[in-house]
Amino acid sequence: MTALTRHRLFWPVAMLAALLLSNLLRGPGFFAIRIQDGHLYGSLIDILANAAPIMIISLGMTLVIATGGIDLSVGSLVAISGALACLHISRQPDQNAMVVVVTAIAIAIGVSVVLGLWNGVLVAGAGIQPIIATLILMVAGRGVAQLITGGQIINVTSTPYKVIGSGFIATLPFAFVLVAAIYALASVIIRRSALGMLVEAVGGNPEASRLVGIRSKTLLIGVYVVSGLCAGVAGLIVSSDVLSADGNNAGLWFELDAILAVVIGGTALTGGRFSLAGTLIGALVIQTLTTTIYSMQVTPQTILVYKAVVVLMVCLLQSPTFRAKVFRRWRGPGGGPPPAPTGAPISPAPQPADRSEVAARTATVSKEQAA
Amino acid sequence: MTQPQTVVEMTGITKQFPGVKALSGVDLRLRAGEIHALMGENGAGKSTLIKVLTGVHPADAGQVLLAGEPVQIRGPLQAQQAGISTVYQEVNLCPNLSVAENIFIGREPRAFGRIRWKEMRRRAAELLGRLQLDLDVSAPLASYSLAIQQIVAIVRAVSVSAKVLILDEPTSSLDRGEVEQLFGVMRRLRADGVAVVFVTHFLEQVYEVCDRITILRNGSLVGEYEVAQLTRLDLVARMIGKELQVLEALEEQPRSERAVVERQEPFVRTESVGRKGSIAPFSLDIYPGEVVGLAGLLGSGRTEAARLIFGADRADAGRVLIGGRPVSLRTPRAAIARDVAFSPENRKTEGLVADLTVGENMVLALQAARGWARPLPARRRDEVVEKYIKALNIRPADPQALVRNLSGGNQQKVLLARWLITQPKLLILDEPTRGIDVGAKAEIQKLVVALAEDGMAVLFISAELEEVLRLSHKVAVLRDRHLVGEFTNDERLTAERIMETIASGAPA
């Protein structure tokens, strides 16, 4: 049992399960999935589809945070990417032409990558603190998006473009399939190559990484480019879903949701160890929460308060300090985890993953010794 | 005098960490007015015992009596209030604050809610004055050397009215004069009736200042002894058990038996390489198969010289030749590409990535050289990691263990393994044996000899002259950031002669 609770993904998954189950209180309708026109429909499917943009952004954000950085500009990039794509499509005589849509996507993604590169160069090249460097684009990016849309909401009617955000593929929402594909690709690249280890080394100890000859700058620029790319893809999904680009509101506060998703997923803001799977679950927690609150007919004005309360609970549950204090008495003497490190953690969820891994690894050691 | 009063009595202390029994049934008795050495190899449980006493870790079993009364110490703050102060191995002060602020942080003299800065500076200067230290107490701590920072930490601990003062390897970064200064303070505290716990790896220092010794091994108590009744050999034997022969063999290995280096072409030659404010231009040749020792006091430029050869800092004068060809060492990466390896002095901040596993830390340099896109095949990685864990006797022998959980000696071995895996032609070792136990130290020294015999060039930096003399073919002496002498290590070279050079600045 303790081995289970110490798994690095235990608390995020438990939280997600609890949130989903809480919907049972209002009847089983929440879990109903039906097939209509060969597509799956239901609240759960909605959650998967609606979570797609945050999930994709969070994947990029995970890498940035693992290096000890942060990317605040992703929300603005969502707006810019969507605005560029919609602007291009809206100017073409035939919006349904495949070549038009592909060009629009290429423009949006290309610019997102360049803006990610800009962030990376500011951080790694100019040595500006990540929170400041990306704050620049977070603020300026909204303005750029407004310039692109001319302050208007650009509407498009392109059917192929609509597929990205609200289409279906093999009964599943296209956006979710896209997430799954990106996650699979990222996992393979990161864990099959040495990228994951090098990112964790740079995030864990930048000076030591320099002294072993890791090209930290290239690596840093790389993760910001990936983050920009992810934000660009998310921008396409968002604008395609509503078939319009709103420079002002598209992607608003996405950066905060993404950071939360990463933290809920067990990656510490101080950098080092990261978990892409944890991040996806974190993003699902946030989306489930949003959906749940909406379906409880809470007024939009107060929704953020509810969200904050639940996020606080998740973070508390993940904090080893908090867990040690609250759960100690339930476990009996000697059964509890060692006390939390005395150094004040910066992130609200300090190294839960590490602790559980230590426990798991040392447990195997002791078994071997006993044998 | 009557029987001296026992201030602290710990009995049957047991502490279990997940999977590791750190302490089992350990006793420790401290008397008022004594200097008590706590000895043991790395991983013997010294640090854990201290952390139990200071309330950082609660004990699983056992009792702590403070002046005869059973107490439950729940945290460092409570320990401090009970009169138990600690100075840890790593200085844990705030380098950006002033000396005075560091001494009084958290208990600043106040009047009407505001801090009385003048009073604070006066009292700080007074406390330091008792140590014959004349510092600008309003200067930031970071502007002073590590040694001074250590002393400030001690002053801070002492000024919190300590009945028990625990010094966890306070001397590992001090030079001889500063050690004397510290010993003066310790003796004064002893005369004042303080129980001083002294954790160190330097045997000589134990015999210099200590009254009694408690020895731990593998988390168990070996015994408690009067210093006067325990010979050095007995002490070492009790600390490390059967590995003693290894050390003795090495100690007694005559220098003349070292392989003679064939000097054809130096692997590295520096021609007036220097960097302003760091090290004056110096010229040094290191031949394949040669161990070159860098001797000098703390801050004499030993590390700085090494960093230039490794490209960790950029030289602004002179040129470096590797294999006879001038090279531009703008980054460590450039040096690594030319088969130079550098194991830094400060393992934690410059060497290891604490969050990564032993295995990951070991392959990091090789992987960095290959680039991220060409990962080391899993099977080969496991092979090299296994091989070096075995070869260097790293414990626990678990590639998946987090490196932060290893003892200092084993962490050092992980660093060594990291560079040996890259098969360098020049290995720069900056204080590889500092703060590690006698057994591991002997192993590392043996390794250096073996590597040089296989043709590797080694630049060996150490504050211990005996160690430098034992291992080196050639000794370069640094003083005040200048290379002042270079000696071939033969029978005529003695520690005294090197010390004279360090003192006078001219080869004797």
Coordinates of C-alpha atoms in Angstrom, one line a residue, chain A residues 55-248:
Chain A
M55 CA -2.2 19.3 -22.4
I56 CA 0.0 20.2 -25.4
I57 CA 1.2 23.5 -23.8
S58 CA 1.9 21.7 -20.6
L59 CA 4.1 19.2 -22.3
G60 CA 6.4 22.0 -23.6
M61 CA 6.1 23.8 -20.3
T62 CA 7.3 20.6 -18.5
L63 CA 10.6 20.7 -20.4
V64 CA 11.1 24.4 -19.7
I65 CA 10.4 24.0 -16.0
A66 CA 12.7 20.9 -15.8
T67 CA 15.6 23.2 -16.8
G68 CA 14.7 25.5 -13.9
G69 CA 13.0 28.0 -16.2
I70 CA 9.4 29.1 -16.9
D71 CA 7.5 30.2 -20.0
L72 CA 4.9 32.9 -19.4
S73 CA 4.4 33.7 -23.1
V74 CA 2.5 30.6 -24.1
G75 CA -0.9 32.2 -23.7
S76 CA 0.0 35.0 -26.0
L77 CA 1.5 32.6 -28.5
V78 CA -1.8 30.8 -28.6
A79 CA -3.4 34.1 -29.6
I80 CA -0.8 34.9 -32.2
S81 CA -0.8 31.5 -33.8
G82 CA -4.6 31.4 -34.1
A83 CA -4.7 34.9 -35.4
L84 CA -2.1 34.2 -38.1
A85 CA -3.8 31.1 -39.3
C86 CA -7.3 32.6 -39.3
L87 CA -6.0 35.8 -41.0
H88 CA -4.4 33.8 -43.8
I89 CA -7.4 31.6 -44.4
S90 CA -9.9 34.5 -44.3
R91 CA -8.0 36.3 -47.1
Q92 CA -8.2 33.4 -49.5
P93 CA -11.0 33.1 -52.0
D94 CA -11.5 29.4 -51.4
Q95 CA -11.2 28.7 -47.6
N96 CA -11.8 25.0 -48.1
A97 CA -8.8 24.4 -50.2
M98 CA -6.4 22.0 -48.5
V99 CA -3.4 24.0 -49.6
V100 CA -4.8 27.1 -47.9
V101 CA -5.2 25.4 -44.6
V102 CA -1.7 23.7 -44.8
T103 CA -0.1 27.1 -45.6
A104 CA -2.0 28.7 -42.7
I105 CA -0.8 26.0 -40.3
A106 CA 2.8 26.3 -41.6
I107 CA 2.8 30.1 -41.1
A108 CA 1.3 29.8 -37.5
I109 CA 3.7 27.1 -36.5
G110 CA 6.7 28.8 -38.1
V111 CA 6.1 32.0 -36.3
S112 CA 5.5 30.2 -33.0
V113 CA 8.9 28.5 -33.4
V114 CA 10.6 31.8 -34.1
L115 CA 9.0 33.4 -31.0
G116 CA 10.1 30.4 -28.9
L117 CA 13.6 30.9 -30.3
W118 CA 13.4 34.5 -29.3
N119 CA 12.6 33.4 -25.7
G120 CA 15.4 30.9 -25.7
V121 CA 17.9 33.4 -27.0
L122 CA 16.9 35.9 -24.3
V123 CA 17.3 33.3 -21.6
A124 CA 20.3 31.4 -22.7
G125 CA 22.1 34.0 -24.9
A126 CA 21.4 37.2 -23.0
G127 CA 21.2 35.6 -19.6
I128 CA 17.9 37.2 -18.7
Q129 CA 15.9 35.5 -16.0
P130 CA 13.3 33.2 -17.7
I131 CA 10.4 34.8 -15.8
I132 CA 11.3 38.2 -17.1
A133 CA 12.4 37.1 -20.6
T134 CA 9.1 35.4 -21.3
L135 CA 7.1 38.1 -19.5
I136 CA 8.2 40.4 -22.3
L137 CA 6.5 38.2 -25.0
M138 CA 3.5 37.5 -22.7
V139 CA 2.7 41.2 -22.6
A140 CA 3.9 42.2 -26.1
G141 CA 2.4 39.1 -27.7
R142 CA -1.1 40.2 -26.9
G143 CA -0.4 43.4 -28.7
V144 CA 1.0 41.6 -31.6
A145 CA -2.1 39.4 -31.8
Q146 CA -4.3 42.4 -31.7
L147 CA -2.2 44.0 -34.5
I148 CA -2.6 40.8 -36.6
T149 CA -6.4 40.7 -36.2
G150 CA -6.7 44.5 -36.5
G151 CA -8.5 44.6 -33.2
Q152 CA -11.4 42.5 -34.6
I153 CA -12.4 39.0 -34.2
I154 CA -11.6 37.2 -37.4
N155 CA -14.1 34.6 -38.5
V156 CA -13.4 31.8 -40.9
T157 CA -15.6 29.1 -42.5
S158 CA -12.9 26.6 -43.6
T159 CA -14.2 23.0 -43.2
P160 CA -10.7 21.4 -43.3
Y161 CA -9.5 23.8 -40.7
K162 CA -12.4 23.0 -38.4
V163 CA -11.2 19.4 -38.2
I164 CA -8.3 20.3 -36.0
G165 CA -10.4 21.6 -33.1
S166 CA -13.7 19.8 -33.5
G167 CA -13.2 17.0 -35.9
F168 CA -13.2 13.3 -35.1
I169 CA -10.8 10.5 -36.1
A170 CA -11.6 6.9 -35.4
T171 CA -14.5 8.0 -33.2
L172 CA -12.2 10.1 -31.0
P173 CA -11.8 13.9 -31.0
F174 CA -9.1 14.9 -33.4
A175 CA -7.5 17.2 -30.9
F176 CA -7.1 14.4 -28.4
V177 CA -5.6 12.1 -31.0
L178 CA -3.2 15.0 -31.7
V179 CA -2.2 15.2 -28.0
A180 CA -1.7 11.4 -27.9
A181 CA 0.5 11.6 -30.9
I182 CA 2.6 14.5 -29.6
Y183 CA 3.0 12.8 -26.2
A184 CA 4.1 9.6 -27.7
L185 CA 6.6 11.3 -30.0
A186 CA 7.9 13.5 -27.1
S187 CA 8.3 10.5 -24.8
V188 CA 10.1 8.5 -27.4
I189 CA 12.5 11.3 -28.3
I190 CA 13.1 12.3 -24.7
R191 CA 13.5 8.9 -23.1
R192 CA 15.1 7.1 -26.0
S193 CA 17.7 9.8 -26.6
A194 CA 19.7 11.3 -23.8
L195 CA 17.7 14.5 -24.0
G196 CA 15.7 13.8 -20.8
M197 CA 18.8 13.1 -18.7
L198 CA 20.7 16.2 -20.0
V199 CA 17.7 18.4 -19.4
E200 CA 17.4 17.1 -15.8
A201 CA 21.1 17.6 -15.3
V202 CA 21.0 21.3 -16.5
G203 CA 17.9 21.9 -14.3
G204 CA 19.4 20.1 -11.4
N205 CA 22.9 21.7 -11.4
P206 CA 23.7 24.2 -14.2
E207 CA 27.3 24.8 -13.1
A208 CA 28.1 21.1 -12.9
S209 CA 26.5 20.6 -16.2
R210 CA 28.7 23.3 -17.8
L211 CA 31.8 21.6 -16.3
V212 CA 30.9 18.2 -17.7
G213 CA 30.6 19.8 -21.2
I214 CA 26.9 19.8 -21.7
R215 CA 25.9 22.4 -24.3
S216 CA 23.5 24.0 -21.9
K217 CA 22.8 27.0 -24.1
T218 CA 21.7 24.9 -27.1
L219 CA 19.6 22.8 -24.8
L220 CA 17.9 25.8 -23.1
I221 CA 17.1 27.4 -26.5
G222 CA 15.8 24.1 -27.6
V223 CA 13.3 23.7 -24.8
Y224 CA 11.9 27.2 -25.3
V225 CA 11.5 26.5 -29.0
V226 CA 9.6 23.3 -28.2
S227 CA 7.4 25.3 -25.8
G228 CA 6.7 27.8 -28.5
L229 CA 5.9 25.1 -30.9
C230 CA 3.5 23.5 -28.5
A231 CA 1.8 26.8 -27.9
G232 CA 1.5 27.3 -31.6
V233 CA -0.3 23.9 -32.1
A234 CA -2.6 24.7 -29.1
G235 CA -3.4 28.0 -30.8
L236 CA -4.5 26.2 -33.9
I237 CA -6.8 23.9 -31.9
V238 CA -8.3 26.8 -30.0
S239 CA -9.1 29.0 -33.0
S240 CA -10.2 26.0 -35.1
D241 CA -12.7 24.9 -32.4
V242 CA -14.5 28.2 -32.6
L243 CA -13.6 29.0 -36.2
S244 CA -12.4 32.5 -35.2
A245 CA -9.4 34.3 -33.8
D246 CA -9.7 36.7 -30.9
G247 CA -6.5 38.4 -30.2
N248 CA -7.7 39.6 -26.8

